[in-house]
Coordinates of C-alpha atoms and ligand atoms in Angstrom, one line a residue:
X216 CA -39.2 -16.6 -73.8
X217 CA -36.5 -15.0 -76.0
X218 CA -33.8 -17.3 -74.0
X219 CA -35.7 -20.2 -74.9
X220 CA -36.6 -19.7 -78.6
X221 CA -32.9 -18.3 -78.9
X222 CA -32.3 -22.1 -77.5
X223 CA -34.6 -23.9 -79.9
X224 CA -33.5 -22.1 -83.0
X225 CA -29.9 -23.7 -82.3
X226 CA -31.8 -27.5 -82.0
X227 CA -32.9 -26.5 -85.4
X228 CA -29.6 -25.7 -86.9
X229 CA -27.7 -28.1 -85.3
X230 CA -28.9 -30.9 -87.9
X231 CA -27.2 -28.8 -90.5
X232 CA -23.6 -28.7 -88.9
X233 CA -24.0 -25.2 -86.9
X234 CA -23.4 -25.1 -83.3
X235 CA -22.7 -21.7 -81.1
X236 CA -19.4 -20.3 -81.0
X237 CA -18.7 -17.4 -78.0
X238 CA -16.2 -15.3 -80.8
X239 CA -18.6 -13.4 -83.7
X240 CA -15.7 -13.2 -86.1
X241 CA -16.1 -16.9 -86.6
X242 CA -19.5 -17.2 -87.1
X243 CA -21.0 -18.2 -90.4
X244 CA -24.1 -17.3 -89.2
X245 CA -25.4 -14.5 -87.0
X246 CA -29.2 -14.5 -85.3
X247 CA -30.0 -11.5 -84.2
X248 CA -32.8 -12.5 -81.7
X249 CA -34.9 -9.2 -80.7
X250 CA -37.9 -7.9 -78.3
X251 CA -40.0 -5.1 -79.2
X252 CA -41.7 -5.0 -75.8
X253 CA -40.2 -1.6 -74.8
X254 CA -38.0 1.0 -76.2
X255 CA -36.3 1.9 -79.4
X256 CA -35.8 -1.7 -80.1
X257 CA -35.1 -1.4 -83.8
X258 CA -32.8 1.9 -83.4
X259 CA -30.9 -0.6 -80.9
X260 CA -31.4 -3.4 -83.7
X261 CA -30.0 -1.4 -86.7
X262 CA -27.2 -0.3 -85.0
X263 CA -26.2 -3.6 -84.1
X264 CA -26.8 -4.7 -87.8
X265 CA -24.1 -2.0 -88.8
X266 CA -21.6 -4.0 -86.3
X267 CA -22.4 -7.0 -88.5
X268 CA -22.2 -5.7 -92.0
X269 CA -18.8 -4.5 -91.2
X270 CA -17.8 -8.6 -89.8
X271 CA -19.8 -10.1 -92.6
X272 CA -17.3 -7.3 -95.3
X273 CA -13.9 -8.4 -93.3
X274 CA -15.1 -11.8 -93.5
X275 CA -16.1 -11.4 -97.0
X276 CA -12.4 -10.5 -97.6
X277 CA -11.1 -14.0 -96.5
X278 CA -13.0 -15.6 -98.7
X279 CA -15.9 -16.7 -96.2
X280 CA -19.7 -16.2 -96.2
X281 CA -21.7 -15.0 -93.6
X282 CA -25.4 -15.6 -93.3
X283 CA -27.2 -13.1 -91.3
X284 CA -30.4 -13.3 -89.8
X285 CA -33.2 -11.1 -87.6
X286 CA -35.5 -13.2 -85.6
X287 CA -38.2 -12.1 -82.9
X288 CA -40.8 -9.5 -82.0
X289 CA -39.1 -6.5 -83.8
X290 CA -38.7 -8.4 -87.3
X291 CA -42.3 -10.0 -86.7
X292 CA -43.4 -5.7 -86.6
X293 CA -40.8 -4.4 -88.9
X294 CA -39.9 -6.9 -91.3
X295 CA -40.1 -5.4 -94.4
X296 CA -38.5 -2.0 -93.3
X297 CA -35.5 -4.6 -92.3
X298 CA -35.4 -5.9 -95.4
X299 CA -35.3 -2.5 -97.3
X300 CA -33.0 -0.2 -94.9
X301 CA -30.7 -3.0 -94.4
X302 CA -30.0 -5.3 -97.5
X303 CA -26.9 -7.1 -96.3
X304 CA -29.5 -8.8 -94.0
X305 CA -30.1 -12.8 -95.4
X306 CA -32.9 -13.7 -93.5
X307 CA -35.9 -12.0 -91.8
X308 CA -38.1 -14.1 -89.6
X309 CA -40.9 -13.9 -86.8
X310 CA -41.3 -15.9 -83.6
X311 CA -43.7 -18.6 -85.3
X312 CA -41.8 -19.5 -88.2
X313 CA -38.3 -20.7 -86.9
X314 CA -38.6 -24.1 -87.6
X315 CA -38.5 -23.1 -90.9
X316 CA -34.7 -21.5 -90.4
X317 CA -32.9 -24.8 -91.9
X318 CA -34.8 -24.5 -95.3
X319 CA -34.4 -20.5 -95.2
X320 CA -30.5 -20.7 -94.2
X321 CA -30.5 -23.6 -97.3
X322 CA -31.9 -20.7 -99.5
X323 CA -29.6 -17.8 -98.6
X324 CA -26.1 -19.6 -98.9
X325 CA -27.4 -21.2 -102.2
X326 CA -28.3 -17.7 -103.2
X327 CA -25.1 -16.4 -101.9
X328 CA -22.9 -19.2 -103.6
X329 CA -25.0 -17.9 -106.8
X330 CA -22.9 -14.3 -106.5
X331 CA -25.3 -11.7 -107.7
X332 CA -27.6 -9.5 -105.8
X333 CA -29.6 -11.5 -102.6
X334 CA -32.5 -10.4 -101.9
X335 CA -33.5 -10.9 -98.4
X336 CA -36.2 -13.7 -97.5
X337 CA -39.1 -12.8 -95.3
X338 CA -40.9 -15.4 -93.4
X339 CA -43.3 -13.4 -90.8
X340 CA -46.3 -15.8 -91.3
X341 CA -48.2 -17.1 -88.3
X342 CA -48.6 -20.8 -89.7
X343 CA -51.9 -22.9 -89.1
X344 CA -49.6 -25.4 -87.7
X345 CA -47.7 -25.0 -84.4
X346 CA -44.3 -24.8 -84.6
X347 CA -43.6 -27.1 -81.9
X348 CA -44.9 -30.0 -83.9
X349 CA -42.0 -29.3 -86.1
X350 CA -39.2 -28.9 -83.9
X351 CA -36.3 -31.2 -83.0
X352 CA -36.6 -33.4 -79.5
X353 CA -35.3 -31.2 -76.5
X354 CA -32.5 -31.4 -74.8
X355 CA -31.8 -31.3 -70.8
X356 CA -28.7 -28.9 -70.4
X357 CA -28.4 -28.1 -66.6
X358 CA -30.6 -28.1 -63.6
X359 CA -33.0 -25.6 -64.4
X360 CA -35.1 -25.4 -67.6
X361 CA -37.6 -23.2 -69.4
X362 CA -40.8 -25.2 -71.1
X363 CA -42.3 -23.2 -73.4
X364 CA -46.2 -24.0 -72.9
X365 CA -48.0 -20.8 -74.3
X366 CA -47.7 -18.4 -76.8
X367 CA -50.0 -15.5 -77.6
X368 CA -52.3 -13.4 -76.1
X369 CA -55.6 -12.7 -76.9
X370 CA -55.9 -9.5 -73.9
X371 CA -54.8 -6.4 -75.8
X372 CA -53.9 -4.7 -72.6
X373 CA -53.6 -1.2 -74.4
X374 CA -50.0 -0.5 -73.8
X375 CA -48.8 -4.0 -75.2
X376 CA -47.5 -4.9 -78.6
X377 CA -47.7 -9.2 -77.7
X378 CA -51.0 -10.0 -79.5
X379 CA -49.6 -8.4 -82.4
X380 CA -46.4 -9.7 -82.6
X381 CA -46.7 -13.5 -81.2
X382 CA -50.2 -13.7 -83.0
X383 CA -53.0 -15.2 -81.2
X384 CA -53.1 -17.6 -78.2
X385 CA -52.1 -20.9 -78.0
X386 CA -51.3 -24.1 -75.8
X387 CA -49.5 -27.1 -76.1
X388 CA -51.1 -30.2 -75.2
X389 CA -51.0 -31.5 -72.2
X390 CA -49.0 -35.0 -73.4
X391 CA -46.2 -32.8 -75.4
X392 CA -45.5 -30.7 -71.7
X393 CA -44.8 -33.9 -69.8
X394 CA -42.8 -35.6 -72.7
X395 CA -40.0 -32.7 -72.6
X396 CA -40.5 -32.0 -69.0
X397 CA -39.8 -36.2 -69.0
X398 CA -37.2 -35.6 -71.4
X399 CA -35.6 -33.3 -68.9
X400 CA -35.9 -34.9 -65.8
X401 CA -33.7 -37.4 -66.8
X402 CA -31.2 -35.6 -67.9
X403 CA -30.9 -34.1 -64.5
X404 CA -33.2 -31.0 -64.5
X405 CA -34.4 -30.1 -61.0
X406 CA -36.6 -27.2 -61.8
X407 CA -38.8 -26.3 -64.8
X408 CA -40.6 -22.7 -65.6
X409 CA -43.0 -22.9 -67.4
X410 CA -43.2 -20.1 -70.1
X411 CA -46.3 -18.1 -71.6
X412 CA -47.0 -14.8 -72.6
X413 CA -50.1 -15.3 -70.6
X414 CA -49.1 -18.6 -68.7
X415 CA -52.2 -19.0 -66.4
X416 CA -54.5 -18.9 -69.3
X417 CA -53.2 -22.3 -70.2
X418 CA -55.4 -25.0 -71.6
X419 CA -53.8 -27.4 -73.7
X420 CA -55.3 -30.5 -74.5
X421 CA -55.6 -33.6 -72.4
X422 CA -55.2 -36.0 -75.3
X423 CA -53.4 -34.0 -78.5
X424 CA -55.8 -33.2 -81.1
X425 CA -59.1 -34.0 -79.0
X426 CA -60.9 -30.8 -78.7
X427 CA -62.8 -30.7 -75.5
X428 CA -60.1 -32.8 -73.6
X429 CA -58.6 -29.2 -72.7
X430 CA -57.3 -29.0 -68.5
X431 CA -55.7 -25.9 -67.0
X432 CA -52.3 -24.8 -65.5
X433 CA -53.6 -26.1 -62.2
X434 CA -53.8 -29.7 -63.6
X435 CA -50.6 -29.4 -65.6
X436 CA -48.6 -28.4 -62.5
X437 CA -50.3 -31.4 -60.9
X438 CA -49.3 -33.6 -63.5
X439 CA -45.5 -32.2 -63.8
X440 CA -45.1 -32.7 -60.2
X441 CA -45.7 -35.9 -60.5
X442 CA -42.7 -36.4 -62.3
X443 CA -39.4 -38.1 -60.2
X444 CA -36.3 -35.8 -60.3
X445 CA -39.0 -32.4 -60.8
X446 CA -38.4 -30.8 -57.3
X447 CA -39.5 -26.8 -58.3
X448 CA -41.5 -25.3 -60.5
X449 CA -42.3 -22.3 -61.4
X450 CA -44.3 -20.0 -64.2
X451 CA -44.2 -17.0 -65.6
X452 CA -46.2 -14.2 -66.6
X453 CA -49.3 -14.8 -65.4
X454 CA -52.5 -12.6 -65.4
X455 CA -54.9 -11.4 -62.7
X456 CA -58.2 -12.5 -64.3
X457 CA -56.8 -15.4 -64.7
X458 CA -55.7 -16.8 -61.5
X459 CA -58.7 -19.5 -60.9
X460 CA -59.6 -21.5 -58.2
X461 CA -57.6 -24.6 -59.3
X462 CA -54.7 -22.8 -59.8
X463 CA -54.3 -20.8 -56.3
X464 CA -55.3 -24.3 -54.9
X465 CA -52.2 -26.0 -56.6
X466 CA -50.2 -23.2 -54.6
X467 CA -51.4 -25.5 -51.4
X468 CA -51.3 -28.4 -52.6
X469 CA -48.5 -29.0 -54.4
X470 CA -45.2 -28.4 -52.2
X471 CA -42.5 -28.2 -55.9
X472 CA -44.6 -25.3 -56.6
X473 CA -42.1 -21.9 -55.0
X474 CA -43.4 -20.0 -52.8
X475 CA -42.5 -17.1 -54.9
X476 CA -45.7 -15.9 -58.0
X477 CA -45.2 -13.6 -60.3
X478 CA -48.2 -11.8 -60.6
X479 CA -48.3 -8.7 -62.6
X480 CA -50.4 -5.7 -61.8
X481 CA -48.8 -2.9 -63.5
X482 CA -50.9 -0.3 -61.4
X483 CA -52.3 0.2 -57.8
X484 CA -55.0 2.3 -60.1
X485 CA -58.8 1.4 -60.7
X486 CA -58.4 4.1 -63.2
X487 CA -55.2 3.4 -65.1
X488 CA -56.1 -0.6 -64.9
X489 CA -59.3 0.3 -67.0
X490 CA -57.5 2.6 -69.2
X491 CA -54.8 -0.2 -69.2
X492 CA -58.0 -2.7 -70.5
X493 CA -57.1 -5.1 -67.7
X494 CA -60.2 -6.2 -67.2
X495 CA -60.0 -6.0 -63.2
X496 CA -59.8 -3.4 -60.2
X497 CA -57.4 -3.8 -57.8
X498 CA -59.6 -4.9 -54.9
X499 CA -60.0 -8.0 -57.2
X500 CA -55.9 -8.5 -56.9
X501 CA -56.0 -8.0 -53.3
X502 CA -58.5 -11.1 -52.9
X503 CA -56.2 -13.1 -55.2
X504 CA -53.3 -12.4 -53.1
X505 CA -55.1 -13.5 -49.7
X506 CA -56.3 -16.5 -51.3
X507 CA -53.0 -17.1 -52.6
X508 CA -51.6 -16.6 -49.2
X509 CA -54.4 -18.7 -47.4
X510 CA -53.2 -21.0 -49.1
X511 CA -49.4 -21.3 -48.5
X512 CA -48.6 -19.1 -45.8
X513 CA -44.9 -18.4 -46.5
X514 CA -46.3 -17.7 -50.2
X515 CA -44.4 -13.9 -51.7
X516 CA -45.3 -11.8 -54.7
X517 CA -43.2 -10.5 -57.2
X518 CA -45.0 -8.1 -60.2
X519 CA -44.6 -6.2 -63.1
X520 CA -44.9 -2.3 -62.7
X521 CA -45.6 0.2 -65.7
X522 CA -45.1 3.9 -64.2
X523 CA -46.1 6.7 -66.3
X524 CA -48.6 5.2 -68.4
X525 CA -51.2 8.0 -70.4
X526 CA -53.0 10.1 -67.7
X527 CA -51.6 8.7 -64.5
X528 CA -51.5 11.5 -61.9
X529 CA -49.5 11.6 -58.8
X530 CA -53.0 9.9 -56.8
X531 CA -52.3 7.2 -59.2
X532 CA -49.3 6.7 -58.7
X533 CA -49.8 7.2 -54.9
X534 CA -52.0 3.9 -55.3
X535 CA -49.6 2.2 -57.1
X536 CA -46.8 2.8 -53.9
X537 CA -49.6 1.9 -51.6
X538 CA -50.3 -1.1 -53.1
X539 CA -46.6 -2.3 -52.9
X540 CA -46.6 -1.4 -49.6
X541 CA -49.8 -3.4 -48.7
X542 CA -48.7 -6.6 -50.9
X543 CA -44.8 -6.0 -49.8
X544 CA -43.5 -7.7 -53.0
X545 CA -40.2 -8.8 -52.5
X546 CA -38.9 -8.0 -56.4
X547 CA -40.2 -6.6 -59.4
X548 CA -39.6 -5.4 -62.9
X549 CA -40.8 -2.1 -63.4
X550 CA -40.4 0.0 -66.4
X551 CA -41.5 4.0 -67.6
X552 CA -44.7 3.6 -70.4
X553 CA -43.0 3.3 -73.3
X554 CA -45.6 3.9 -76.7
X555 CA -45.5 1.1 -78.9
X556 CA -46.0 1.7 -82.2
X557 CA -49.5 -0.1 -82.9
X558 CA -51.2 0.0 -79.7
X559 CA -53.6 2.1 -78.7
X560 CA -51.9 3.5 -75.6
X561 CA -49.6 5.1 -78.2
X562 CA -52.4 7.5 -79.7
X563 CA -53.7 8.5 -76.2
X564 CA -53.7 11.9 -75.5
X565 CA -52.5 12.9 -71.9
X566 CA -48.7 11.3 -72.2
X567 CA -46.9 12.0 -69.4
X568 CA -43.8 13.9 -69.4
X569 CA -40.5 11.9 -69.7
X570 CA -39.4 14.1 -66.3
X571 CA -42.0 12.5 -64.4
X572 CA -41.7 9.0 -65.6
X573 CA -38.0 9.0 -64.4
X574 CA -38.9 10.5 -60.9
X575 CA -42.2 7.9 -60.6
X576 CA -39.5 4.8 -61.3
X577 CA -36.9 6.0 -59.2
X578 CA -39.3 6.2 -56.3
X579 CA -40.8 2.5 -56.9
X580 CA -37.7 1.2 -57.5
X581 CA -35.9 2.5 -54.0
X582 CA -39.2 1.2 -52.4
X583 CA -38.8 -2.4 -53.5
X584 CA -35.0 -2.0 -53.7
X585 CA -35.9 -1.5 -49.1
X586 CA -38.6 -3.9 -48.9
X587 CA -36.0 -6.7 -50.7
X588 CA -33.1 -6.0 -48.6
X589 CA -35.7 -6.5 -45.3
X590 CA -37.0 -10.0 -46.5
X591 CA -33.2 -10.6 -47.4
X592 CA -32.0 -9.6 -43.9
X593 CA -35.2 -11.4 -42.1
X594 CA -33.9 -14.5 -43.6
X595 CA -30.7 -14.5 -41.7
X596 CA -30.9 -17.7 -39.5
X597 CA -33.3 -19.4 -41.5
X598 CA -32.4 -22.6 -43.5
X599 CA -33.9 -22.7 -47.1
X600 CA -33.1 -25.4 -49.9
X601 CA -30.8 -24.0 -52.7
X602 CA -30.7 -24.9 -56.0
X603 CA -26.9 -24.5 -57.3
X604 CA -26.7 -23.8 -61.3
X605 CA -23.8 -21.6 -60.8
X606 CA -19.8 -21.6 -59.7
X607 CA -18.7 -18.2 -58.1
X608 CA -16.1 -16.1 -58.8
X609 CA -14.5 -17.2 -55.6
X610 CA -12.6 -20.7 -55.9
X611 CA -15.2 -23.2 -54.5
X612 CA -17.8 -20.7 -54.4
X613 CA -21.5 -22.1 -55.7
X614 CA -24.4 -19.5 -56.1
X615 CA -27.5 -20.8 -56.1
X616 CA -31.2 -19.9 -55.9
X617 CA -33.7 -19.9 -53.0
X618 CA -37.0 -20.8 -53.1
X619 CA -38.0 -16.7 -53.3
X620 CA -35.1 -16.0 -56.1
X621 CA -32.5 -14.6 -54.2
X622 CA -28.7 -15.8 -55.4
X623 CA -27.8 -17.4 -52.2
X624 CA -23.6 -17.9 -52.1
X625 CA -21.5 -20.4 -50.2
X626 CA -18.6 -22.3 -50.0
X627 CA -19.2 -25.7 -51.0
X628 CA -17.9 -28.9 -53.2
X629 CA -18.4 -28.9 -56.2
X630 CA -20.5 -32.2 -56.0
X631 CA -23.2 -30.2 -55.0
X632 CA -23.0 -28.7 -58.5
X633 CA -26.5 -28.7 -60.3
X634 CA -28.1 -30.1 -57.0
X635 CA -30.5 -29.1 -54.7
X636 CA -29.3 -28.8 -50.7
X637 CA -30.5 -27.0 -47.4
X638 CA -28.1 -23.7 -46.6
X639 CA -28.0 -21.9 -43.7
X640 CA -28.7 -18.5 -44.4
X641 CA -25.8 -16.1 -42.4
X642 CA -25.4 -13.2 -44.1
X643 CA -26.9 -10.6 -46.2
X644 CA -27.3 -7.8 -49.1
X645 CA -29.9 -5.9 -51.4
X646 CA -29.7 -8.7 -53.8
X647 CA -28.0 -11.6 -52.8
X648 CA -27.2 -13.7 -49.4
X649 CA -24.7 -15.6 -48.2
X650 CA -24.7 -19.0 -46.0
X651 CA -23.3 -22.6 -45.4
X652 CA -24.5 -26.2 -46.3
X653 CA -26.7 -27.6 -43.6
X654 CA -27.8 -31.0 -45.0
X655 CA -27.5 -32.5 -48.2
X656 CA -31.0 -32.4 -49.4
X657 CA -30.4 -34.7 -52.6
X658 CA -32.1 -37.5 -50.8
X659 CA -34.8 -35.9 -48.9
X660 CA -35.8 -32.6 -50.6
X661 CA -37.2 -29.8 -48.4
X662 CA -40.6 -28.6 -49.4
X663 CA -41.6 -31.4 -51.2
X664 CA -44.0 -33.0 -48.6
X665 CA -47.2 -31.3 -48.0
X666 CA -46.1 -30.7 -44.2
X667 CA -43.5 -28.8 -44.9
X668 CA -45.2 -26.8 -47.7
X669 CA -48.0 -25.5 -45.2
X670 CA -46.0 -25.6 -42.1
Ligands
LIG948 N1 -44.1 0.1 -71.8 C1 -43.5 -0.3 -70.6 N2 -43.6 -1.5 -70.2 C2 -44.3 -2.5 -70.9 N3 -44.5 -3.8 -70.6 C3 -45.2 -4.3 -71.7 N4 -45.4 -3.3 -72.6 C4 -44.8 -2.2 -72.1 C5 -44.7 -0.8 -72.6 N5 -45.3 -0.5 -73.7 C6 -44.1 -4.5 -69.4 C7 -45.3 -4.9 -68.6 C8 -45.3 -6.4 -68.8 C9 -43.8 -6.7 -69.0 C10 -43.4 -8.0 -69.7 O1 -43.3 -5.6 -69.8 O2 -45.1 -4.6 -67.3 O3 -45.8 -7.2 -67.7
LIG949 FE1 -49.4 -8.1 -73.1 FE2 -49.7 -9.7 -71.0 FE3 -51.6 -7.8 -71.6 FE4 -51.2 -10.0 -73.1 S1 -51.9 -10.0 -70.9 S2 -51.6 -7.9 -73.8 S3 -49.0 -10.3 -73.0 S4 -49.4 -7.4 -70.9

């Protein structure tokens, strides 16, 4: 989500005659784009403030101005402490408000021009108004994008500092999701992901601004696969209780759709999920995923892990290996409880020890680190459609994706650049395989009929 706000807040500037430059010394303008989802985050940011200050001084010497700015989850929770602790700061805003940056950058360099002491504009509102109404038209830039089509979350899982720092849920109507996912089709986008804090609780409206016309992420995906030129999609993060019957249908019925979900679970634990306030046990995730897998058989799982979270014993987390075990999932991001400030997992009473959160991870990790490089080494001999959005370090090297994720590497033109085409798979790692060009899918895409998908 980061990635594409980070993206967007360049649209918006670009009017006003900024565009990204790769050196910092040059930069009139610095965005410091955060995420307070885990960790220290504003240690890490004020540090990395300092490292500013000390460009904005040198460029200060040479006559030029520098505009810098704090955008994202940890200015949304720590704005005014920003402002305060670090007064060389121009511009502190939240994740709602950056359509707004042209006026605010406006402000601060008229300010600065001024001389005399700037004081540092806030602007953590969550407006009334979306801010996608207010945003420049997007633009297609490669061959795989992210669509932004949620925001919010109205779950307070207790270890999660989201609802308070993206404000509440919302979705973009239905119309707005096709135009851009229109928008990028032409420009040569092959595959879209859709974004959402909580993705699968999508339900944007039918007809914008007709309350009642509201359809779910099953339709959507319907309705974006529809769309010539969109050969994979894919969303991300989705919710248990929120997998519903049209959605783990569109799994079947729609062959664009990977057979690769990210489902998040966080815990094998009846316990810890209550605890968690996840609303469901875990026999209720093990029905999804048959479902799921009734209806695409080739269909993987990839999830989200918390270890260590308040009063998880070793049973807990014996349930949380088993359950890897049962589900295999081929990747996952897993990460030690960390309190956020806020939420009430913080104020619980039975933290574990630091000690036992590394050990718990370590295990997890090898598990899924083995359970990977099996699905990667059961794919040699199989053919799979790539997607190439990358060139290797190796002259006429391309790395690509597979339909499950894993960078897949040959040797290849580099008209196949950007394009989607069917690879032998020959060889392979942990984390990434290797292979040769079997037929140039550009034509004919694989898994896009229903056949294939279900055969
Ligand atoms: N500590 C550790 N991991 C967290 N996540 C969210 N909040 C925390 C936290 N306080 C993880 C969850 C979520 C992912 C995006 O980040 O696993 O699914
Ligand atoms: Fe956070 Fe996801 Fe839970 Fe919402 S559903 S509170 S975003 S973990």
């Amino acid at each position: 989500m980061n990635v594409y706000d980070s993206d967007r807040m360049a649209d918006v500037l670009a009017p006003i005659g900024y565009a990204a430059t790769d050196v910092p010394g040059d930069a009139d303008m610095v965005i410091v784009n955060t995420c307070h989802i885990r960790e220290q985050a504003s240690e890490k940011l004020f540090s990395e403030l300092g490292r500013f200050r000390n460009m904005k001084n040198k460029r200060a010497e040479n006559g030029d101005a520098t505009v810098i700015a704090v955008a994202g989850c940890v200015a949304q929770a720590a704005g005014a402490e920003i402002i305060k602790r670090a007064p060389y700061v121009d511009i502190v805003l939240g994740p709602q408000t950056y359509h707004r940056l042209p006026e605010m950058v406006a402000r601060a360099t008229r300010a600065q021009a001024a001389g005399g002491k700037n004081k540092g504009i806030l602007d953590i509102e969550f407006p009334e108004e979306p801010k996608f109404d207010h945003l420049p038209q997007i633009q297609a830039k490669g061959s795989s994008a992210f669509l932004s089509v949620q925001e919010g979350c109205d779950k307070f899982c207790t270890f999660c500092v989201v609802p308070y720092t993206r404000g509440a849920e919302y979705s973009r109507p239905i119309e707005d999701v096709l135009g851009e996912a229109k928008i990028f089709a032409a420009g040569g986008v092959k595959e879209i992901i859709l974004l959402g804090q909580n993705v699968n609780a999508y339900h944007g409206e039918k007809t914008k601004g007709e309350a009642g016309s509201e359809a779910g992420l099953g339709y959507l995906l319907h309705r974006l696969a529809e769309i010539d030129g969109i050969e994979r999609l894919r969303y991300l993060t989705s919710h248990p209780i929120d997998m519903d019957d049209d959605l783990i249908a569109a799994h079947g019925e729609i062959a664009e759709l990977t057979p690769f979900a990210h489902l998040p679970v966080q815990s094998g634990s009846d316990r810890i999920l209550g605890r968690m306030n996840r609303h469901h046990k875990i026999e209720d995730y093990y029905r999804i995923v048959e479902k799921l897998v009734a209806q695409r058989a080739e269909l993987k799982l990839s999830s989200d892990f918390i270890v260590g979270f308040p009063g998880e014993s070793d049973a807990d987390f014996e349930a949380t290996i088993k359950l890897i075990k049962d589900v295999k999932f081929l990747q996952a991001y897993s990460f030690k409880y960390s309190p956020r400030p806020g939420t009430p997992g913080a104020l619980m009473a039975d933290q574990v020890p630091e000690e036992v959160k590394v050990e718990r991870l370590a295990i997890l990790q090898a598990l899924l680190v083995s359970q990977q490089t099996e699905f990667n080494e059961a794919s040699i001999g199989k053919s799979m459609p790539v997607l190439f959005d990358r060139r290797g370090r190796m002259d006429g090297q391309l790395v690509g994706r597979s339909p499950y994720m894993q960078p897949v590497h040959v040797q290849a033109s580099d008209d196949f650049y950007g394009e989607i085409a069917d690879v032998k798979l020959l060889s392979a790692s942990a984390n990434s395989l290797g292979g040769e060009i079997v037929s140039d899918d550009r034509l004919t895409p694989s898994f896009k009929t229903k056949e294939r998908a279900s055969a």
